[in-house]
C-alpha positions as protocol buffer text, in pm:
chain_id: "A"
residue {
  index: 1
  type: MET
  ca { x: -8601 y: -8151 z: -7312 }
}
residue {
  index: 2
  type: LYS
  ca { x: -8586 y: -8176 z: -6991 }
}
residue {
  index: 3
  type: ASN
  ca { x: -8258 y: -8352 z: -6983 }
}
residue {
  index: 4
  type: ILE
  ca { x: -8107 y: -8127 z: -7180 }
}
residue {
  index: 5
  type: PHE
  ca { x: -8242 y: -7823 z: -6957 }
}
residue {
  index: 6
  type: PHE
  ca { x: -8107 y: -8008 z: -6659 }
}
residue {
  index: 7
  type: ILE
  ca { x: -7797 y: -8012 z: -6822 }
}
residue {
  index: 8
  type: ILE
  ca { x: -7789 y: -7634 z: -6904 }
}
residue {
  index: 9
  type: VAL
  ca { x: -7857 y: -7566 z: -6565 }
}
residue {
  index: 10
  type: ILE
  ca { x: -7562 y: -7810 z: -6419 }
}
residue {
  index: 11
  type: ILE
  ca { x: -7325 y: -7659 z: -6659 }
}
residue {
  index: 12
  type: SER
  ca { x: -7422 y: -7294 z: -6604 }
}
residue {
  index: 13
  type: ILE
  ca { x: -7404 y: -7362 z: -6194 }
}
residue {
  index: 14
  type: ALA
  ca { x: -7077 y: -7492 z: -6285 }
}
residue {
  index: 15
  type: PHE
  ca { x: -6905 y: -7183 z: -6482 }
}
residue {
  index: 16
  type: ILE
  ca { x: -7097 y: -6929 z: -6231 }
}
residue {
  index: 17
  type: SER
  ca { x: -6902 y: -7126 z: -5935 }
}
residue {
  index: 18
  type: CYS
  ca { x: -6565 y: -7096 z: -6084 }
}
residue {
  index: 19
  type: ASP
  ca { x: -6516 y: -6737 z: -6118 }
}
residue {
  index: 20
  type: GLY
  ca { x: -6143 y: -6757 z: -6026 }
}
residue {
  index: 21
  type: ARG
  ca { x: -6153 y: -6683 z: -5645 }
}
residue {
  index: 22
  type: LYS
  ca { x: -5881 y: -6851 z: -5442 }
}
residue {
  index: 23
  type: SER
  ca { x: -5951 y: -7100 z: -5208 }
}
residue {
  index: 24
  type: ARG
  ca { x: -5927 y: -7023 z: -4801 }
}
residue {
  index: 25
  type: SER
  ca { x: -5591 y: -7182 z: -4811 }
}
residue {
  index: 26
  type: GLU
  ca { x: -5436 y: -7024 z: -5092 }
}
residue {
  index: 27
  type: ALA
  ca { x: -5585 y: -6682 z: -4992 }
}
residue {
  index: 28
  type: LEU
  ca { x: -5426 y: -6763 z: -4612 }
}
residue {
  index: 29
  type: LYS
  ca { x: -5095 y: -6861 z: -4801 }
}
residue {
  index: 30
  type: ALA
  ca { x: -5081 y: -6532 z: -4964 }
}
residue {
  index: 31
  type: SER
  ca { x: -5159 y: -6336 z: -4657 }
}
residue {
  index: 32
  type: VAL
  ca { x: -4929 y: -6492 z: -4456 }
}
residue {
  index: 33
  type: GLU
  ca { x: -4663 y: -6385 z: -4724 }
}
residue {
  index: 34
  type: GLU
  ca { x: -4741 y: -6074 z: -4759 }
}
residue {
  index: 35
  type: PHE
  ca { x: -4733 y: -6007 z: -4408 }
}
residue {
  index: 36
  type: ASN
  ca { x: -4380 y: -6126 z: -4369 }
}
residue {
  index: 37
  type: GLU
  ca { x: -4261 y: -5905 z: -4669 }
}
residue {
  index: 38
  type: LYS
  ca { x: -4392 y: -5619 z: -4486 }
}
residue {
  index: 39
  type: GLN
  ca { x: -4186 y: -5709 z: -4162 }
}
residue {
  index: 40
  type: ILE
  ca { x: -3872 y: -5542 z: -4066 }
}
residue {
  index: 41
  type: GLU
  ca { x: -3580 y: -5759 z: -3905 }
}
residue {
  index: 42
  type: SER
  ca { x: -3570 y: -5624 z: -3536 }
}
residue {
  index: 43
  type: GLU
  ca { x: -3265 y: -5646 z: -3349 }
}
residue {
  index: 44
  type: ILE
  ca { x: -3297 y: -5876 z: -3040 }
}
residue {
  index: 45
  type: ILE
  ca { x: -3115 y: -5727 z: -2717 }
}
residue {
  index: 46
  type: THR
  ca { x: -3057 y: -5919 z: -2422 }
}
residue {
  index: 47
  type: TYR
  ca { x: -2948 y: -5747 z: -2111 }
}
residue {
  index: 48
  type: TYR
  ca { x: -2745 y: -5847 z: -1809 }
}
residue {
  index: 49
  type: PRO
  ca { x: -2874 y: -5857 z: -1574 }
}
residue {
  index: 50
  type: LYS
  ca { x: -3222 y: -5876 z: -1716 }
}
residue {
  index: 51
  type: GLU
  ca { x: -3395 y: -5636 z: -1474 }
}
residue {
  index: 52
  type: TYR
  ca { x: -3301 y: -5335 z: -1228 }
}
residue {
  index: 53
  type: THR
  ca { x: -3024 y: -5505 z: -958 }
}
residue {
  index: 54
  type: GLU
  ca { x: -2928 y: -5332 z: -620 }
}
residue {
  index: 55
  type: VAL
  ca { x: -2736 y: -5461 z: -352 }
}
residue {
  index: 56
  type: VAL
  ca { x: -2688 y: -5241 z: -8 }
}
residue {
  index: 57
  type: SER
  ca { x: -2453 y: -5327 z: 248 }
}
residue {
  index: 58
  type: ASP
  ca { x: -2420 y: -5198 z: 594 }
}
residue {
  index: 59
  type: THR
  ca { x: -2067 y: -5244 z: 766 }
}
residue {
  index: 60
  type: LEU
  ca { x: -1934 y: -5157 z: 1124 }
}
residue {
  index: 61
  type: ILE
  ca { x: -1584 y: -5091 z: 1220 }
}
residue {
  index: 62
  type: SER
  ca { x: -1502 y: -5175 z: 1560 }
}
residue {
  index: 63
  type: ASN
  ca { x: -1877 y: -5064 z: 1641 }
}
residue {
  index: 64
  type: LYS
  ca { x: -1782 y: -4721 z: 1610 }
}
residue {
  index: 65
  type: VAL
  ca { x: -1787 y: -4614 z: 1221 }
}
residue {
  index: 66
  type: LYS
  ca { x: -2089 y: -4713 z: 969 }
}
residue {
  index: 67
  type: VAL
  ca { x: -2027 y: -4777 z: 611 }
}
residue {
  index: 68
  type: HIS
  ca { x: -2344 y: -4779 z: 423 }
}
residue {
  index: 69
  type: ILE
  ca { x: -2260 y: -4906 z: 65 }
}
residue {
  index: 70
  type: LYS
  ca { x: -2541 y: -4923 z: -230 }
}
residue {
  index: 71
  type: ASN
  ca { x: -2415 y: -5067 z: -539 }
}
residue {
  index: 72
  type: TYR
  ca { x: -2727 y: -5048 z: -840 }
}
residue {
  index: 73
  type: SER
  ca { x: -2760 y: -5089 z: -1180 }
}
residue {
  index: 74
  type: LEU
  ca { x: -2884 y: -4797 z: -1469 }
}
residue {
  index: 75
  type: LEU
  ca { x: -3179 y: -4918 z: -1662 }
}
residue {
  index: 76
  type: ASN
  ca { x: -3120 y: -4654 z: -1904 }
}
residue {
  index: 77
  type: GLU
  ca { x: -2739 y: -4713 z: -2001 }
}
residue {
  index: 78
  type: SER
  ca { x: -2551 y: -5070 z: -2121 }
}
residue {
  index: 79
  type: ILE
  ca { x: -2260 y: -5109 z: -2287 }
}
residue {
  index: 80
  type: VAL
  ca { x: -2267 y: -5400 z: -2559 }
}
residue {
  index: 81
  type: MET
  ca { x: -2055 y: -5730 z: -2466 }
}
residue {
  index: 82
  type: LEU
  ca { x: -1795 y: -5886 z: -2628 }
}
residue {
  index: 83
  type: GLU
  ca { x: -1961 y: -6212 z: -2689 }
}
residue {
  index: 84
  type: ASN
  ca { x: -2310 y: -6175 z: -2955 }
}
residue {
  index: 85
  type: TYR
  ca { x: -2509 y: -6468 z: -3005 }
}
residue {
  index: 86
  type: LYS
  ca { x: -2381 y: -6652 z: -3309 }
}
residue {
  index: 87
  type: THR
  ca { x: -2696 y: -6840 z: -3341 }
}
residue {
  index: 88
  type: ILE
  ca { x: -2970 y: -6589 z: -3366 }
}
residue {
  index: 89
  type: PRO
  ca { x: -2919 y: -6291 z: -3661 }
}
residue {
  index: 90
  type: ASN
  ca { x: -2963 y: -5968 z: -3554 }
}
residue {
  index: 91
  type: SER
  ca { x: -2899 y: -6026 z: -3159 }
}
residue {
  index: 92
  type: ASN
  ca { x: -2675 y: -5889 z: -2913 }
}
residue {
  index: 93
  type: LYS
  ca { x: -2575 y: -5904 z: -2512 }
}
residue {
  index: 94
  type: GLN
  ca { x: -2559 y: -5584 z: -2338 }
}
residue {
  index: 95
  type: HIS
  ca { x: -2415 y: -5546 z: -1967 }
}
residue {
  index: 96
  type: ARG
  ca { x: -2613 y: -5249 z: -1777 }
}
residue {
  index: 97
  type: VAL
  ca { x: -2407 y: -4979 z: -1627 }
}
residue {
  index: 98
  type: PHE
  ca { x: -2352 y: -4993 z: -1253 }
}
residue {
  index: 99
  type: GLU
  ca { x: -2293 y: -4715 z: -1002 }
}
residue {
  index: 100
  type: SER
  ca { x: -2254 y: -4689 z: -649 }
}
residue {
  index: 101
  type: GLU
  ca { x: -2339 y: -4449 z: -345 }
}
residue {
  index: 102
  type: ILE
  ca { x: -2108 y: -4468 z: -1 }
}
residue {
  index: 103
  type: LEU
  ca { x: -2161 y: -4329 z: 321 }
}
residue {
  index: 104
  type: ILE
  ca { x: -1934 y: -4336 z: 606 }
}
residue {
  index: 105
  type: SER
  ca { x: -1993 y: -4221 z: 939 }
}
residue {
  index: 106
  type: THR
  ca { x: -1952 y: -4223 z: 1295 }
}
residue {
  index: 107
  type: PRO
  ca { x: -2222 y: -4137 z: 1586 }
}
residue {
  index: 108
  type: SER
  ca { x: -2111 y: -3774 z: 1562 }
}
residue {
  index: 109
  type: LYS
  ca { x: -2036 y: -3664 z: 1222 }
}
residue {
  index: 110
  type: GLU
  ca { x: -2068 y: -3797 z: 836 }
}
residue {
  index: 111
  type: ILE
  ca { x: -1694 y: -3856 z: 700 }
}
residue {
  index: 112
  type: LEU
  ca { x: -1770 y: -3942 z: 321 }
}
residue {
  index: 113
  type: ASN
  ca { x: -2084 y: -3940 z: 139 }
}
residue {
  index: 114
  type: THR
  ca { x: -1989 y: -4010 z: -218 }
}
residue {
  index: 115
  type: HIS
  ca { x: -2148 y: -4116 z: -555 }
}
residue {
  index: 116
  type: ILE
  ca { x: -1912 y: -4370 z: -773 }
}
residue {
  index: 117
  type: SER
  ca { x: -1916 y: -4444 z: -1117 }
}
residue {
  index: 118
  type: ALA
  ca { x: -1671 y: -4524 z: -1400 }
}
residue {
  index: 119
  type: LYS
  ca { x: -1795 y: -4184 z: -1557 }
}
residue {
  index: 120
  type: GLN
  ca { x: -1562 y: -4021 z: -1306 }
}
residue {
  index: 121
  type: PHE
  ca { x: -1266 y: -4256 z: -1376 }
}
residue {
  index: 122
  type: LYS
  ca { x: -1315 y: -4167 z: -1749 }
}
residue {
  index: 123
  type: SER
  ca { x: -1250 y: -3793 z: -1691 }
}
residue {
  index: 124
  type: SER
  ca { x: -949 y: -3862 z: -1488 }
}
residue {
  index: 125
  type: TYR
  ca { x: -780 y: -4123 z: -1650 }
}
residue {
  index: 126
  type: SER
  ca { x: -725 y: -4091 z: -2095 }
}
residue {
  index: 127
  type: ASP
  ca { x: -705 y: -4493 z: -2097 }
}
residue {
  index: 128
  type: GLU
  ca { x: -920 y: -4649 z: -2380 }
}
residue {
  index: 129
  type: PHE
  ca { x: -1020 y: -4884 z: -2121 }
}
residue {
  index: 130
  type: TRP
  ca { x: -1278 y: -4644 z: -1954 }
}
residue {
  index: 131
  type: ASN
  ca { x: -1463 y: -4593 z: -2290 }
}
residue {
  index: 132
  type: HIS
  ca { x: -1693 y: -4874 z: -2242 }
}
residue {
  index: 133
  type: ALA
  ca { x: -1627 y: -4938 z: -1856 }
}
residue {
  index: 134
  type: THR
  ca { x: -1864 y: -4983 z: -1540 }
}
residue {
  index: 135
  type: LEU
  ca { x: -1847 y: -5026 z: -1214 }
}
residue {
  index: 136
  type: GLN
  ca { x: -1871 y: -5380 z: -1093 }
}
residue {
  index: 137
  type: HIS
  ca { x: -1872 y: -5384 z: -714 }
}
residue {
  index: 138
  type: VAL
  ca { x: -1756 y: -5197 z: -423 }
}
residue {
  index: 139
  type: TRP
  ca { x: -1711 y: -5327 z: -138 }
}
residue {
  index: 140
  type: VAL
  ca { x: -1502 y: -5251 z: 274 }
}
residue {
  index: 141
  type: ASN
  ca { x: -1197 y: -5438 z: 291 }
}
residue {
  index: 142
  type: GLN
  ca { x: -1285 y: -5540 z: 633 }
}
residue {
  index: 143
  type: ASP
  ca { x: -928 y: -5697 z: 672 }
}
residue {
  index: 144
  type: LEU
  ca { x: -749 y: -5379 z: 593 }
}
residue {
  index: 145
  type: SER
  ca { x: -968 y: -5120 z: 755 }
}
residue {
  index: 146
  type: THR
  ca { x: -957 y: -4915 z: 1062 }
}
residue {
  index: 147
  type: ILE
  ca { x: -1152 y: -4684 z: 1245 }
}
residue {
  index: 148
  type: ASN
  ca { x: -879 y: -4406 z: 1080 }
}
residue {
  index: 149
  type: ASP
  ca { x: -842 y: -4554 z: 757 }
}
residue {
  index: 150
  type: ILE
  ca { x: -1138 y: -4739 z: 579 }
}
residue {
  index: 151
  type: LYS
  ca { x: -1044 y: -4936 z: 266 }
}
residue {
  index: 152
  type: LEU
  ca { x: -1303 y: -4969 z: 38 }
}
residue {
  index: 153
  type: ASP
  ca { x: -1231 y: -5217 z: -305 }
}
residue {
  index: 154
  type: MET
  ca { x: -1370 y: -5143 z: -646 }
}
residue {
  index: 155
  type: SER
  ca { x: -1363 y: -5332 z: -951 }
}
residue {
  index: 156
  type: PHE
  ca { x: -1417 y: -5213 z: -1278 }
}
residue {
  index: 157
  type: ILE
  ca { x: -1517 y: -5435 z: -1576 }
}
residue {
  index: 158
  type: ASN
  ca { x: -1489 y: -5319 z: -1977 }
}
residue {
  index: 159
  type: PRO
  ca { x: -1778 y: -5602 z: -2091 }
}
residue {
  index: 160
  type: SER
  ca { x: -1640 y: -5531 z: -2453 }
}
residue {
  index: 161
  type: ASN
  ca { x: -1297 y: -5621 z: -2456 }
}
residue {
  index: 162
  type: ASN
  ca { x: -1360 y: -5856 z: -2126 }
}
residue {
  index: 163
  type: SER
  ca { x: -1085 y: -5648 z: -1915 }
}
residue {
  index: 164
  type: TYR
  ca { x: -1092 y: -5514 z: -1547 }
}
residue {
  index: 165
  type: LYS
  ca { x: -938 y: -5326 z: -1289 }
}
residue {
  index: 166
  type: PHE
  ca { x: -927 y: -5331 z: -932 }
}
residue {
  index: 167
  type: TYR
  ca { x: -875 y: -5026 z: -731 }
}
residue {
  index: 168
  type: ARG
  ca { x: -843 y: -4981 z: -345 }
}
residue {
  index: 169
  type: MET
  ca { x: -967 y: -4620 z: -201 }
}
residue {
  index: 170
  type: SER
  ca { x: -831 y: -4528 z: 142 }
}
residue {
  index: 171
  type: ILE
  ca { x: -1010 y: -4249 z: 343 }
}
residue {
  index: 172
  type: ASP
  ca { x: -876 y: -4119 z: 638 }
}
residue {
  index: 173
  type: GLU
  ca { x: -1072 y: -3995 z: 981 }
}
residue {
  index: 174
  type: HIS
  ca { x: -1125 y: -3656 z: 768 }
}
residue {
  index: 175
  type: GLY
  ca { x: -1267 y: -3821 z: 474 }
}
residue {
  index: 176
  type: GLN
  ca { x: -996 y: -3734 z: 242 }
}
residue {
  index: 177
  type: GLN
  ca { x: -951 y: -3992 z: -17 }
}
residue {
  index: 178
  type: ARG
  ca { x: -655 y: -4166 z: -187 }
}
residue {
  index: 179
  type: ILE
  ca { x: -709 y: -4440 z: -486 }
}
residue {
  index: 180
  type: GLU
  ca { x: -451 y: -4662 z: -596 }
}
residue {
  index: 181
  type: LEU
  ca { x: -474 y: -4925 z: -858 }
}
residue {
  index: 182
  type: ILE
  ca { x: -401 y: -5266 z: -759 }
}
residue {
  index: 183
  type: GLU
  ca { x: -450 y: -5501 z: -1040 }
}
residue {
  index: 184
  type: GLU
  ca { x: -585 y: -5465 z: -1404 }
}
residue {
  index: 185
  type: ARG
  ca { x: -619 y: -5716 z: -1697 }
}
residue {
  index: 186
  type: THR
  ca { x: -649 y: -5588 z: -2043 }
}
């Protein structure tokens, strides 16, 4: 009688413990699958340059004319580049938009204080290039500059189609500007 009672207790415990619940590994696997199904594929954006960039240069011409140029990137504007990552789905590479501030002065007066960006050129030229272009860099061409005629070279790039334009700005002693296209690649 004790044996029958003992067998009934063991069988009862076996039935009670088999209530149909999942094991820990099964529950974890199900949770991971549910989480993955709810996830939305997000786009991975890589910026060039990765962070804010600023290059400041001061140039003296014949110890009389000072040219201060500040080239900097904008953190809230970018252009999608031609090359996208092929190995990582939903990713693209973007080039930050650059602008420049220029101050030309002598010890006695300010000759020119201006701002240069691709937006200014876009409003002046109807070329398709300017739809996705950004300033790349502005610098003083010291070989061609004199105290009466400052030469600034400017390069613009269109990262969407990998083309560029190279301009030269001439500024006389009164601040009058003349811009000419030197080279372009489309």
